[in-house]
Amino acid sequence: MDDLNWRILELLQQDARTPYSEIGRRVGLSAPAVAERVRRMEDAGIITGYRAIVDPGKLGYGLEVFARLRVAGDKHLAVRKLVMQTPEVLECWHVTGEDCYFIRARLESVGHLEELLRRFSVYGSTTTSLVLSKPVEHRVLKAQGTESAG
Amino acid sequence: MDDLNWRILELLQQDARTPYSEIGRRVGLSAPAVAERVRRMEDAGIITGYRAIVDPGKLGYGLEVFARLRVAGDKHLAVRKLVMQTPEVLECWHVTGEDCYFIRARLESVGHLEELLRRFSVYGSTTTSLVLSKPVEHRVLKAQGTESAG
DNA sequence: TTTGAAAGAAGCCACTG
DNA sequence: CAGTGGCTTCTTTCAAA
Protein backbone atom coordinates (compact mmCIF):
# COMPACT_ATOMS: atom_id res chain seq x y z
CA MET A 1 0.00 0.00 0.00
CA ASP A 2 1.94 2.95 -1.28
CA ASP A 3 0.62 6.44 -1.79
CA LEU A 4 -0.63 5.70 -5.31
CA ASN A 5 -2.74 2.81 -4.07
CA TRP A 6 -4.26 5.00 -1.40
CA ARG A 7 -5.19 7.63 -3.92
CA ILE A 8 -6.76 5.02 -6.19
CA LEU A 9 -8.65 3.64 -3.19
CA GLU A 10 -9.97 7.07 -2.27
CA LEU A 11 -11.25 7.69 -5.77
CA LEU A 12 -12.97 4.29 -5.91
CA GLN A 13 -14.54 4.81 -2.50
CA GLN A 14 -15.98 8.11 -3.72
CA ASP A 15 -17.15 6.69 -7.03
CA ALA A 16 -16.74 3.01 -7.73
CA ARG A 17 -17.44 3.59 -11.40
CA THR A 18 -14.65 6.03 -12.12
CA PRO A 19 -12.99 4.72 -15.29
CA TYR A 20 -9.45 3.43 -14.84
CA SER A 21 -8.39 5.83 -17.55
CA GLU A 22 -9.54 8.78 -15.49
CA ILE A 23 -8.03 7.42 -12.29
CA GLY A 24 -4.82 7.04 -14.23
CA ARG A 25 -5.02 10.63 -15.40
CA ARG A 26 -5.45 11.86 -11.84
CA VAL A 27 -2.73 9.81 -10.19
CA GLY A 28 -0.31 9.90 -13.10
CA LEU A 29 -0.49 6.29 -14.27
CA SER A 30 -1.70 4.47 -17.37
CA ALA A 31 -5.08 2.73 -17.31
CA PRO A 32 -3.61 -0.82 -17.37
CA ALA A 33 -1.35 0.06 -14.45
CA VAL A 34 -4.36 1.23 -12.45
CA ALA A 35 -6.30 -1.90 -13.40
CA GLU A 36 -3.44 -4.10 -12.22
CA ARG A 37 -3.18 -2.28 -8.88
CA VAL A 38 -6.93 -2.55 -8.36
CA ARG A 39 -6.85 -6.25 -9.20
CA ARG A 40 -4.14 -6.79 -6.59
CA MET A 41 -6.07 -4.89 -3.94
CA GLU A 42 -9.09 -7.06 -4.72
CA ASP A 43 -7.01 -10.22 -4.48
CA ALA A 44 -5.55 -9.04 -1.17
CA GLY A 45 -9.05 -8.52 0.21
CA ILE A 46 -8.49 -4.79 0.64
CA ILE A 47 -11.30 -4.03 -1.80
CA THR A 48 -14.13 -6.41 -1.01
CA GLY A 49 -16.70 -5.22 -3.52
CA TYR A 50 -18.50 -2.41 -5.28
CA ARG A 51 -21.97 -1.31 -4.29
CA ALA A 52 -24.65 1.05 -5.43
CA ILE A 53 -25.81 3.13 -2.45
CA VAL A 54 -29.56 3.51 -2.25
CA ASP A 55 -31.70 5.84 -0.16
CA PRO A 56 -34.17 3.66 1.76
CA GLY A 57 -36.25 6.75 2.56
CA LYS A 58 -37.05 7.11 -1.13
CA LEU A 59 -38.26 3.52 -1.27
CA GLY A 60 -40.86 3.63 1.45
CA TYR A 61 -38.62 2.97 4.45
CA GLY A 62 -38.83 6.30 6.21
CA LEU A 63 -37.84 5.05 9.66
CA GLU A 64 -34.30 4.22 10.67
CA VAL A 65 -33.66 2.76 14.10
CA PHE A 66 -31.01 1.26 16.28
CA ALA A 67 -32.17 -1.59 18.47
CA ARG A 68 -29.75 -2.79 21.12
CA LEU A 69 -30.43 -6.32 22.20
CA ARG A 70 -29.44 -7.83 25.53
CA VAL A 71 -29.30 -11.56 25.08
CA ALA A 72 -29.12 -14.46 27.52
CA GLY A 73 -26.10 -16.71 27.19
CA ASP A 74 -27.47 -19.56 25.13
CA LYS A 75 -29.58 -17.61 22.65
CA HIS A 76 -26.79 -16.32 20.43
CA LEU A 77 -27.20 -18.76 17.60
CA ALA A 78 -30.93 -18.10 17.43
CA VAL A 79 -30.36 -14.35 17.39
CA ARG A 80 -27.81 -14.58 14.62
CA LYS A 81 -30.21 -16.67 12.59
CA LEU A 82 -33.06 -14.23 13.18
CA VAL A 83 -31.12 -11.11 12.16
CA MET A 84 -29.82 -12.83 9.05
CA GLN A 85 -33.32 -13.82 8.05
CA THR A 86 -34.87 -10.44 8.78
CA PRO A 87 -34.73 -8.21 5.69
CA GLU A 88 -35.40 -5.03 7.68
CA VAL A 89 -32.05 -5.46 9.44
CA LEU A 90 -29.49 -3.58 7.35
CA GLU A 91 -26.58 -4.17 9.68
CA CYS A 92 -25.93 -6.07 12.88
CA TRP A 93 -22.89 -6.00 15.11
CA HIS A 94 -22.06 -8.40 17.91
CA VAL A 95 -20.38 -6.26 20.53
CA THR A 96 -18.96 -6.34 24.02
CA GLY A 97 -20.88 -4.74 26.87
CA GLU A 98 -24.31 -5.26 28.35
CA ASP A 99 -26.11 -4.93 25.03
CA CYS A 100 -24.73 -7.83 22.99
CA TYR A 101 -26.16 -6.89 19.61
CA PHE A 102 -26.49 -3.58 17.85
CA ILE A 103 -29.08 -3.78 15.13
CA ARG A 104 -29.62 -1.07 12.54
CA ALA A 105 -32.91 -1.44 10.70
CA ARG A 106 -35.07 0.35 8.16
CA LEU A 107 -38.83 0.34 8.58
CA GLU A 108 -41.94 1.64 6.93
CA SER A 109 -43.79 2.80 10.02
CA VAL A 110 -44.03 2.75 13.78
CA GLY A 111 -46.34 -0.25 13.52
CA HIS A 112 -43.65 -1.98 11.53
CA LEU A 113 -41.16 -1.15 14.29
CA GLU A 114 -43.39 -2.59 16.97
CA GLU A 115 -43.69 -5.79 15.00
CA LEU A 116 -39.91 -6.01 14.56
CA LEU A 117 -39.26 -5.43 18.26
CA ARG A 118 -41.74 -8.16 19.14
CA ARG A 119 -39.77 -10.59 17.00
CA PHE A 120 -36.52 -9.70 18.78
CA SER A 121 -37.81 -9.41 22.31
CA VAL A 122 -38.18 -13.20 22.36
CA TYR A 123 -34.44 -13.40 22.91
CA GLY A 124 -33.89 -10.58 25.36
CA SER A 125 -34.63 -6.99 26.22
CA THR A 126 -34.32 -4.28 23.60
CA THR A 127 -33.37 -0.62 23.78
CA THR A 128 -34.47 1.33 20.75
CA SER A 129 -33.27 4.66 19.39
CA LEU A 130 -34.69 6.47 16.41
CA VAL A 131 -32.18 7.96 14.01
CA LEU A 132 -32.72 11.70 13.63
CA SER A 133 -29.82 12.56 11.34
CA LYS A 134 -26.38 11.40 10.25
CA PRO A 135 -23.55 13.87 10.81
CA VAL A 136 -21.20 11.34 9.17
CA GLU A 137 -22.59 8.87 6.70
CA HIS A 138 -19.95 7.22 4.51
CA ARG A 139 -16.48 8.17 5.54
CA VAL A 140 -13.83 7.53 2.94
CA LEU A 141 -10.95 5.63 4.52
CA LYS A 142 -7.70 7.49 3.96
CA ALA A 143 -4.08 6.94 4.77
CA GLN A 144 -3.31 8.31 8.21
CA GLY A 145 0.29 8.97 9.10
CA THR A 146 2.66 6.30 7.79
CA GLU A 147 0.75 3.28 6.62
CA SER A 148 1.83 -0.22 5.81
CA ALA A 149 -0.27 -3.33 5.53
CA GLY A 150 -0.11 -6.67 3.81
CA MET B 1 -40.44 1.58 -9.01
CA ASP B 2 -41.68 -1.49 -10.78
CA ASP B 3 -40.33 -4.99 -10.47
CA LEU B 4 -37.72 -4.44 -13.18
CA ASN B 5 -36.28 -1.44 -11.35
CA TRP B 6 -36.06 -3.45 -8.15
CA ARG B 7 -34.17 -6.22 -9.89
CA ILE B 8 -31.77 -3.71 -11.44
CA LEU B 9 -31.31 -2.12 -8.01
CA GLU B 10 -30.52 -5.47 -6.41
CA LEU B 11 -27.90 -6.27 -9.01
CA LEU B 12 -26.25 -2.86 -8.63
CA GLN B 13 -26.25 -3.15 -4.85
CA GLN B 14 -24.47 -6.50 -5.14
CA ASP B 15 -22.00 -5.25 -7.74
CA ALA B 16 -22.05 -1.62 -8.77
CA ARG B 17 -19.88 -2.41 -11.77
CA THR B 18 -22.13 -4.95 -13.43
CA PRO B 19 -22.29 -3.87 -17.09
CA TYR B 20 -25.68 -2.65 -18.28
CA SER B 21 -25.53 -5.28 -21.00
CA GLU B 22 -25.36 -8.05 -18.42
CA ILE B 23 -28.06 -6.49 -16.25
CA GLY B 24 -30.18 -6.31 -19.39
CA ARG B 25 -29.54 -9.96 -20.11
CA ARG B 26 -30.67 -10.95 -16.62
CA VAL B 27 -33.80 -8.81 -16.43
CA GLY B 28 -34.78 -9.14 -20.08
CA LEU B 29 -34.07 -5.62 -21.33
CA SER B 30 -31.63 -4.00 -23.73
CA ALA B 31 -28.61 -2.18 -22.36
CA PRO B 32 -29.86 1.32 -23.24
CA ALA B 33 -33.17 0.59 -21.53
CA VAL B 34 -31.30 -0.39 -18.36
CA ALA B 35 -29.12 2.72 -18.60
CA GLU B 36 -32.21 4.88 -18.90
CA ARG B 37 -33.85 3.30 -15.86
CA VAL B 38 -30.65 3.68 -13.82
CA ARG B 39 -30.35 7.31 -14.84
CA ARG B 40 -33.87 7.97 -13.64
CA MET B 41 -33.26 6.27 -10.31
CA GLU B 42 -30.17 8.45 -9.90
CA ASP B 43 -32.15 11.58 -10.76
CA ALA B 44 -34.87 10.59 -8.30
CA GLY B 45 -32.28 10.23 -5.55
CA ILE B 46 -32.97 6.52 -5.15
CA ILE B 47 -29.41 5.67 -6.14
CA THR B 48 -27.15 8.14 -4.38
CA GLY B 49 -23.77 6.84 -5.49
CA TYR B 50 -21.43 3.95 -6.13
CA ARG B 51 -18.73 2.96 -3.70
CA ALA B 52 -15.84 0.58 -3.45
CA ILE B 53 -16.05 -1.29 -0.15
CA VAL B 54 -12.74 -1.63 1.65
CA ASP B 55 -11.71 -3.79 4.60
CA PRO B 56 -10.24 -1.45 7.23
CA GLY B 57 -8.76 -4.46 9.02
CA LYS B 58 -6.48 -5.07 6.02
CA LEU B 59 -5.25 -1.48 6.19
CA GLY B 60 -4.04 -1.41 9.76
CA TYR B 61 -7.31 -0.56 11.50
CA GLY B 62 -7.89 -3.77 13.41
CA LEU B 63 -10.23 -2.31 16.03
CA GLU B 64 -13.86 -1.45 15.38
CA VAL B 65 -15.86 0.22 18.14
CA PHE B 66 -19.17 1.83 18.90
CA ALA B 67 -18.99 4.83 21.17
CA ARG B 68 -22.27 6.18 22.48
CA LEU B 69 -22.06 9.78 23.53
CA ARG B 70 -24.35 11.50 26.00
CA VAL B 71 -24.24 15.19 25.30
CA ALA B 72 -25.37 18.24 27.23
CA GLY B 73 -27.95 20.43 25.51
CA ASP B 74 -25.77 23.15 24.04
CA LYS B 75 -22.85 21.06 22.81
CA HIS B 76 -24.47 19.58 19.72
CA LEU B 77 -22.86 21.84 17.18
CA ALA B 78 -19.42 21.24 18.65
CA VAL B 79 -19.99 17.47 18.61
CA ARG B 80 -21.11 17.49 15.00
CA LYS B 81 -18.04 19.47 14.05
CA LEU B 82 -15.76 17.11 15.94
CA VAL B 83 -17.14 13.90 14.42
CA MET B 84 -16.98 15.39 10.93
CA GLN B 85 -13.36 16.37 11.46
CA THR B 86 -12.31 13.06 12.99
CA PRO B 87 -11.18 10.64 10.27
CA GLU B 88 -11.46 7.60 12.55
CA VAL B 89 -15.24 8.09 12.71
CA LEU B 90 -16.69 6.04 9.87
CA GLU B 91 -20.32 6.76 10.70
CA CYS B 92 -22.21 8.83 13.20
CA TRP B 93 -25.91 8.89 13.94
CA HIS B 94 -27.81 11.45 15.96
CA VAL B 95 -30.47 9.46 17.76
CA THR B 96 -33.24 9.71 20.32
CA GLY B 97 -32.71 8.36 23.80
CA GLU B 98 -30.22 9.05 26.55
CA ASP B 99 -27.20 8.52 24.33
CA CYS B 100 -27.55 11.25 21.74
CA TYR B 101 -24.84 10.13 19.32
CA PHE B 102 -23.83 6.70 18.09
CA ILE B 103 -20.34 6.76 16.70
CA ARG B 104 -18.79 3.89 14.77
CA ALA B 105 -15.04 4.18 14.47
CA ARG B 106 -12.04 2.23 13.20
CA LEU B 107 -8.81 2.33 15.15
CA GLU B 108 -5.30 0.97 15.07
CA SER B 109 -4.93 0.07 18.72
CA VAL B 110 -6.32 0.37 22.22
CA GLY B 111 -4.08 3.35 22.75
CA HIS B 112 -5.63 4.93 19.72
CA LEU B 113 -9.08 4.24 21.22
CA GLU B 114 -8.15 5.89 24.48
CA GLU B 115 -7.01 8.96 22.63
CA LEU B 116 -10.26 9.08 20.63
CA LEU B 117 -12.41 8.75 23.74
CA ARG B 118 -10.50 11.54 25.40
CA ARG B 119 -11.35 13.81 22.49
CA PHE B 120 -15.05 13.00 22.78
CA SER B 121 -15.38 12.99 26.54
CA VAL B 122 -15.01 16.76 26.47
CA TYR B 123 -18.63 16.95 25.38
CA GLY B 124 -20.21 14.28 27.54
CA SER B 125 -19.94 10.75 28.88
CA THR B 126 -19.16 7.89 26.53
CA THR B 127 -20.16 4.23 26.54
CA THR B 128 -17.90 2.11 24.39
CA SER B 129 -18.47 -1.34 22.89
CA LEU B 130 -15.95 -3.32 20.91
CA VAL B 131 -17.24 -4.98 17.77
CA LEU B 132 -16.63 -8.73 17.90
CA SER B 133 -18.31 -9.78 14.67
CA LYS B 134 -20.94 -8.77 12.14
CA PRO B 135 -23.78 -11.22 11.61
CA VAL B 136 -25.20 -8.85 8.96
CA GLU B 137 -22.84 -6.52 7.15
CA HIS B 138 -24.28 -5.04 3.96
CA ARG B 139 -27.90 -5.97 3.47
CA VAL B 140 -29.20 -5.54 -0.04
CA LEU B 141 -32.45 -3.59 0.07
CA LYS B 142 -35.18 -5.57 -1.69
CA ALA B 143 -38.80 -5.01 -2.53
CA GLN B 144 -40.98 -6.16 0.33
CA GLY B 145 -44.65 -6.71 -0.28
CA THR B 146 -46.18 -4.20 -2.70
CA GLU B 147 -43.92 -1.20 -3.18
CA SER B 148 -44.56 2.20 -4.60
CA ALA B 149 -42.57 5.35 -4.18
CA GLY B 150 -42.13 8.67 -5.90
C1' DT C 1 5.19 -0.05 -15.99
C1' DT C 2 4.20 1.58 -20.76
C1' DT C 3 2.41 1.38 -25.45
C1' DG C 4 -0.64 -0.26 -29.24
C1' DA C 5 -4.27 -3.43 -31.00
C1' DA C 6 -8.54 -5.93 -30.18
C1' DA C 7 -12.71 -6.78 -27.55
C1' DG C 8 -16.22 -4.83 -25.05
C1' DA C 9 -19.29 -1.33 -22.92
C1' DA C 10 -21.53 3.18 -22.77
C1' DG C 11 -23.85 7.10 -24.93
C1' DC C 12 -26.44 9.00 -28.77
C1' DC C 13 -29.85 8.79 -32.28
C1' DA C 14 -33.73 7.59 -35.23
C1' DC C 15 -37.22 4.30 -35.36
C1' DT C 16 -40.84 1.00 -33.58
C1' DG C 17 -44.60 -0.71 -30.64
C1' DC D 1 -43.44 7.34 -23.89
C1' DA D 2 -40.46 3.46 -22.96
C1' DG D 3 -37.82 0.15 -25.55
C1' DT D 4 -34.96 -1.51 -29.57
C1' DG D 5 -31.17 -1.62 -32.81
C1' DG D 6 -27.34 0.47 -35.07
C1' DC D 7 -23.54 3.54 -34.88
C1' DT D 8 -19.78 6.12 -32.66
C1' DT D 9 -16.79 6.93 -28.82
C1' DC D 10 -14.64 5.64 -24.79
C1' DT D 11 -12.87 1.98 -21.77
C1' DT D 12 -10.94 -2.30 -20.70
C1' DT D 13 -8.02 -6.08 -21.67
C1' DC D 14 -4.22 -8.52 -23.60
C1' DA D 15 0.14 -8.79 -25.76
C1' DA D 16 4.80 -7.31 -26.24
C1' DA D 17 8.69 -4.56 -24.86
Coordinates of C-alpha atoms (C1' of nucleotides) in Angstrom, one line a residue:
Chain A
M1 CA 0.0 0.0 0.0
D2 CA 1.9 2.9 -1.3
D3 CA 0.6 6.4 -1.8
L4 CA -0.6 5.7 -5.3
N5 CA -2.7 2.8 -4.1
W6 CA -4.3 5.0 -1.4
R7 CA -5.2 7.6 -3.9
I8 CA -6.8 5.0 -6.2
L9 CA -8.6 3.6 -3.2
E10 CA -10.0 7.1 -2.3
L11 CA -11.2 7.7 -5.8
L12 CA -13.0 4.3 -5.9
Q13 CA -14.5 4.8 -2.5
Q14 CA -16.0 8.1 -3.7
D15 CA -17.1 6.7 -7.0
A16 CA -16.7 3.0 -7.7
R17 CA -17.4 3.6 -11.4
T18 CA -14.7 6.0 -12.1
P19 CA -13.0 4.7 -15.3
Y20 CA -9.5 3.4 -14.8
S21 CA -8.4 5.8 -17.6
E22 CA -9.5 8.8 -15.5
I23 CA -8.0 7.4 -12.3
G24 CA -4.8 7.0 -14.2
R25 CA -5.0 10.6 -15.4
R26 CA -5.5 11.9 -11.8
V27 CA -2.7 9.8 -10.2
G28 CA -0.3 9.9 -13.1
L29 CA -0.5 6.3 -14.3
S30 CA -1.7 4.5 -17.4
A31 CA -5.1 2.7 -17.3
P32 CA -3.6 -0.8 -17.4
A33 CA -1.4 0.1 -14.5
V34 CA -4.4 1.2 -12.4
A35 CA -6.3 -1.9 -13.4
E36 CA -3.4 -4.1 -12.2
R37 CA -3.2 -2.3 -8.9
V38 CA -6.9 -2.5 -8.4
R39 CA -6.9 -6.3 -9.2
R40 CA -4.1 -6.8 -6.6
M41 CA -6.1 -4.9 -3.9
E42 CA -9.1 -7.1 -4.7
D43 CA -7.0 -10.2 -4.5
A44 CA -5.5 -9.0 -1.2
G45 CA -9.1 -8.5 0.2
I46 CA -8.5 -4.8 0.6
I47 CA -11.3 -4.0 -1.8
T48 CA -14.1 -6.4 -1.0
G49 CA -16.7 -5.2 -3.5
Y50 CA -18.5 -2.4 -5.3
R51 CA -22.0 -1.3 -4.3
A52 CA -24.7 1.1 -5.4
I53 CA -25.8 3.1 -2.5
V54 CA -29.6 3.5 -2.3
D55 CA -31.7 5.8 -0.2
P56 CA -34.2 3.7 1.8
G57 CA -36.2 6.7 2.6
K58 CA -37.0 7.1 -1.1
L59 CA -38.3 3.5 -1.3
G60 CA -40.9 3.6 1.4
Y61 CA -38.6 3.0 4.5
G62 CA -38.8 6.3 6.2
L63 CA -37.8 5.1 9.7
E64 CA -34.3 4.2 10.7
V65 CA -33.7 2.8 14.1
F66 CA -31.0 1.3 16.3
A67 CA -32.2 -1.6 18.5
R68 CA -29.8 -2.8 21.1
L69 CA -30.4 -6.3 22.2
R70 CA -29.4 -7.8 25.5
V71 CA -29.3 -11.6 25.1
A72 CA -29.1 -14.5 27.5
G73 CA -26.1 -16.7 27.2
D74 CA -27.5 -19.6 25.1
K75 CA -29.6 -17.6 22.6
H76 CA -26.8 -16.3 20.4
L77 CA -27.2 -18.8 17.6
A78 CA -30.9 -18.1 17.4
V79 CA -30.4 -14.4 17.4
R80 CA -27.8 -14.6 14.6
K81 CA -30.2 -16.7 12.6
L82 CA -33.1 -14.2 13.2
V83 CA -31.1 -11.1 12.2
M84 CA -29.8 -12.8 9.1
Q85 CA -33.3 -13.8 8.0
T86 CA -34.9 -10.4 8.8
P87 CA -34.7 -8.2 5.7
E88 CA -35.4 -5.0 7.7
V89 CA -32.0 -5.5 9.4
L90 CA -29.5 -3.6 7.3
E91 CA -26.6 -4.2 9.7
C92 CA -25.9 -6.1 12.9
W93 CA -22.9 -6.0 15.1
H94 CA -22.1 -8.4 17.9
V95 CA -20.4 -6.3 20.5
T96 CA -19.0 -6.3 24.0
G97 CA -20.9 -4.7 26.9
E98 CA -24.3 -5.3 28.3
D99 CA -26.1 -4.9 25.0
C100 CA -24.7 -7.8 23.0
Y101 CA -26.2 -6.9 19.6
F102 CA -26.5 -3.6 17.8
I103 CA -29.1 -3.8 15.1
R104 CA -29.6 -1.1 12.5
A105 CA -32.9 -1.4 10.7
R106 CA -35.1 0.4 8.2
L107 CA -38.8 0.3 8.6
E108 CA -41.9 1.6 6.9
S109 CA -43.8 2.8 10.0
V110 CA -44.0 2.8 13.8
G111 CA -46.3 -0.2 13.5
H112 CA -43.7 -2.0 11.5
L113 CA -41.2 -1.1 14.3
E114 CA -43.4 -2.6 17.0
E115 CA -43.7 -5.8 15.0
L116 CA -39.9 -6.0 14.6
L117 CA -39.3 -5.4 18.3
R118 CA -41.7 -8.2 19.1
R119 CA -39.8 -10.6 17.0
F120 CA -36.5 -9.7 18.8
S121 CA -37.8 -9.4 22.3
V122 CA -38.2 -13.2 22.4
Y123 CA -34.4 -13.4 22.9
G124 CA -33.9 -10.6 25.4
S125 CA -34.6 -7.0 26.2
T126 CA -34.3 -4.3 23.6
T127 CA -33.4 -0.6 23.8
T128 CA -34.5 1.3 20.7
S129 CA -33.3 4.7 19.4
L130 CA -34.7 6.5 16.4
V131 CA -32.2 8.0 14.0
L132 CA -32.7 11.7 13.6
S133 CA -29.8 12.6 11.3
K134 CA -26.4 11.4 10.3
P135 CA -23.5 13.9 10.8
V136 CA -21.2 11.3 9.2
E137 CA -22.6 8.9 6.7
H138 CA -20.0 7.2 4.5
R139 CA -16.5 8.2 5.5
V140 CA -13.8 7.5 2.9
L141 CA -11.0 5.6 4.5
K142 CA -7.7 7.5 4.0
A143 CA -4.1 6.9 4.8
Q144 CA -3.3 8.3 8.2
G145 CA 0.3 9.0 9.1
T146 CA 2.7 6.3 7.8
E147 CA 0.7 3.3 6.6
S148 CA 1.8 -0.2 5.8
A149 CA -0.3 -3.3 5.5
G150 CA -0.1 -6.7 3.8
Chain B
M1 CA -40.4 1.6 -9.0
D2 CA -41.7 -1.5 -10.8
D3 CA -40.3 -5.0 -10.5
L4 CA -37.7 -4.4 -13.2
N5 CA -36.3 -1.4 -11.3
W6 CA -36.1 -3.5 -8.1
R7 CA -34.2 -6.2 -9.9
I8 CA -31.8 -3.7 -11.4
L9 CA -31.3 -2.1 -8.0
E10 CA -30.5 -5.5 -6.4
L11 CA -27.9 -6.3 -9.0
L12 CA -26.3 -2.9 -8.6
Q13 CA -26.3 -3.2 -4.8
Q14 CA -24.5 -6.5 -5.1
D15 CA -22.0 -5.2 -7.7
A16 CA -22.0 -1.6 -8.8
R17 CA -19.9 -2.4 -11.8
T18 CA -22.1 -4.9 -13.4
P19 CA -22.3 -3.9 -17.1
Y20 CA -25.7 -2.7 -18.3
S21 CA -25.5 -5.3 -21.0
E22 CA -25.4 -8.0 -18.4
I23 CA -28.1 -6.5 -16.3
G24 CA -30.2 -6.3 -19.4
R25 CA -29.5 -10.0 -20.1
R26 CA -30.7 -10.9 -16.6
V27 CA -33.8 -8.8 -16.4
G28 CA -34.8 -9.1 -20.1
L29 CA -34.1 -5.6 -21.3
S30 CA -31.6 -4.0 -23.7
A31 CA -28.6 -2.2 -22.4
P32 CA -29.9 1.3 -23.2
A33 CA -33.2 0.6 -21.5
V34 CA -31.3 -0.4 -18.4
A35 CA -29.1 2.7 -18.6
E36 CA -32.2 4.9 -18.9
R37 CA -33.8 3.3 -15.9
V38 CA -30.7 3.7 -13.8
R39 CA -30.3 7.3 -14.8
R40 CA -33.9 8.0 -13.6
M41 CA -33.3 6.3 -10.3
E42 CA -30.2 8.4 -9.9
D43 CA -32.1 11.6 -10.8
A44 CA -34.9 10.6 -8.3
G45 CA -32.3 10.2 -5.5
I46 CA -33.0 6.5 -5.2
I47 CA -29.4 5.7 -6.1
T48 CA -27.1 8.1 -4.4
G49 CA -23.8 6.8 -5.5
Y50 CA -21.4 4.0 -6.1
R51 CA -18.7 3.0 -3.7
A52 CA -15.8 0.6 -3.4
I53 CA -16.0 -1.3 -0.1
V54 CA -12.7 -1.6 1.6
D55 CA -11.7 -3.8 4.6
P56 CA -10.2 -1.5 7.2
G57 CA -8.8 -4.5 9.0
K58 CA -6.5 -5.1 6.0
L59 CA -5.3 -1.5 6.2
G60 CA -4.0 -1.4 9.8
Y61 CA -7.3 -0.6 11.5
G62 CA -7.9 -3.8 13.4
L63 CA -10.2 -2.3 16.0
E64 CA -13.9 -1.4 15.4
V65 CA -15.9 0.2 18.1
F66 CA -19.2 1.8 18.9
A67 CA -19.0 4.8 21.2
R68 CA -22.3 6.2 22.5
L69 CA -22.1 9.8 23.5
R70 CA -24.3 11.5 26.0
V71 CA -24.2 15.2 25.3
A72 CA -25.4 18.2 27.2
G73 CA -27.9 20.4 25.5
D74 CA -25.8 23.1 24.0
K75 CA -22.8 21.1 22.8
H76 CA -24.5 19.6 19.7
L77 CA -22.9 21.8 17.2
A78 CA -19.4 21.2 18.6
V79 CA -20.0 17.5 18.6
R80 CA -21.1 17.5 15.0
K81 CA -18.0 19.5 14.0
L82 CA -15.8 17.1 15.9
V83 CA -17.1 13.9 14.4
M84 CA -17.0 15.4 10.9
Q85 CA -13.4 16.4 11.5
T86 CA -12.3 13.1 13.0
P87 CA -11.2 10.6 10.3
E88 CA -11.5 7.6 12.6
V89 CA -15.2 8.1 12.7
L90 CA -16.7 6.0 9.9
E91 CA -20.3 6.8 10.7
C92 CA -22.2 8.8 13.2
W93 CA -25.9 8.9 13.9
H94 CA -27.8 11.4 16.0
V95 CA -30.5 9.5 17.8
T96 CA -33.2 9.7 20.3
G97 CA -32.7 8.4 23.8
E98 CA -30.2 9.0 26.6
D99 CA -27.2 8.5 24.3
C100 CA -27.6 11.2 21.7
Y101 CA -24.8 10.1 19.3
F102 CA -23.8 6.7 18.1
I103 CA -20.3 6.8 16.7
R104 CA -18.8 3.9 14.8
A105 CA -15.0 4.2 14.5
R106 CA -12.0 2.2 13.2
L107 CA -8.8 2.3 15.2
E108 CA -5.3 1.0 15.1
S109 CA -4.9 0.1 18.7
V110 CA -6.3 0.4 22.2
G111 CA -4.1 3.4 22.7
H112 CA -5.6 4.9 19.7
L113 CA -9.1 4.2 21.2
E114 CA -8.2 5.9 24.5
E115 CA -7.0 9.0 22.6
L116 CA -10.3 9.1 20.6
L117 CA -12.4 8.7 23.7
R118 CA -10.5 11.5 25.4
R119 CA -11.4 13.8 22.5
F120 CA -15.0 13.0 22.8
S121 CA -15.4 13.0 26.5
V122 CA -15.0 16.8 26.5
Y123 CA -18.6 17.0 25.4
G124 CA -20.2 14.3 27.5
S125 CA -19.9 10.8 28.9
T126 CA -19.2 7.9 26.5
T127 CA -20.2 4.2 26.5
T128 CA -17.9 2.1 24.4
S129 CA -18.5 -1.3 22.9
L130 CA -15.9 -3.3 20.9
V131 CA -17.2 -5.0 17.8
L132 CA -16.6 -8.7 17.9
S133 CA -18.3 -9.8 14.7
K134 CA -20.9 -8.8 12.1
P135 CA -23.8 -11.2 11.6
V136 CA -25.2 -8.8 9.0
E137 CA -22.8 -6.5 7.1
H138 CA -24.3 -5.0 4.0
R139 CA -27.9 -6.0 3.5
V140 CA -29.2 -5.5 0.0
L141 CA -32.5 -3.6 0.1
K142 CA -35.2 -5.6 -1.7
A143 CA -38.8 -5.0 -2.5
Q144 CA -41.0 -6.2 0.3
G145 CA -44.6 -6.7 -0.3
T146 CA -46.2 -4.2 -2.7
E147 CA -43.9 -1.2 -3.2
S148 CA -44.6 2.2 -4.6
A149 CA -42.6 5.4 -4.2
G150 CA -42.1 8.7 -5.9
Chain C
dT1 C1' 5.2 -0.1 -16.0
dT2 C1' 4.2 1.6 -20.8
dT3 C1' 2.4 1.4 -25.4
dG4 C1' -0.6 -0.3 -29.2
dA5 C1' -4.3 -3.4 -31.0
dA6 C1' -8.5 -5.9 -30.2
dA7 C1' -12.7 -6.8 -27.6
dG8 C1' -16.2 -4.8 -25.0
dA9 C1' -19.3 -1.3 -22.9
dA10 C1' -21.5 3.2 -22.8
dG11 C1' -23.9 7.1 -24.9
dC12 C1' -26.4 9.0 -28.8
dC13 C1' -29.8 8.8 -32.3
dA14 C1' -33.7 7.6 -35.2
dC15 C1' -37.2 4.3 -35.4
dT16 C1' -40.8 1.0 -33.6
dG17 C1' -44.6 -0.7 -30.6
Chain D
dC1 C1' -43.4 7.3 -23.9
dA2 C1' -40.5 3.5 -23.0
dG3 C1' -37.8 0.1 -25.6
dT4 C1' -35.0 -1.5 -29.6
dG5 C1' -31.2 -1.6 -32.8
dG6 C1' -27.3 0.5 -35.1
dC7 C1' -23.5 3.5 -34.9
dT8 C1' -19.8 6.1 -32.7
dT9 C1' -16.8 6.9 -28.8
dC10 C1' -14.6 5.6 -24.8
dT11 C1' -12.9 2.0 -21.8
dT12 C1' -10.9 -2.3 -20.7
dT13 C1' -8.0 -6.1 -21.7
dC14 C1' -4.2 -8.5 -23.6
dA15 C1' 0.1 -8.8 -25.8
dA16 C1' 4.8 -7.3 -26.2
dA17 C1' 8.7 -4.6 -24.9

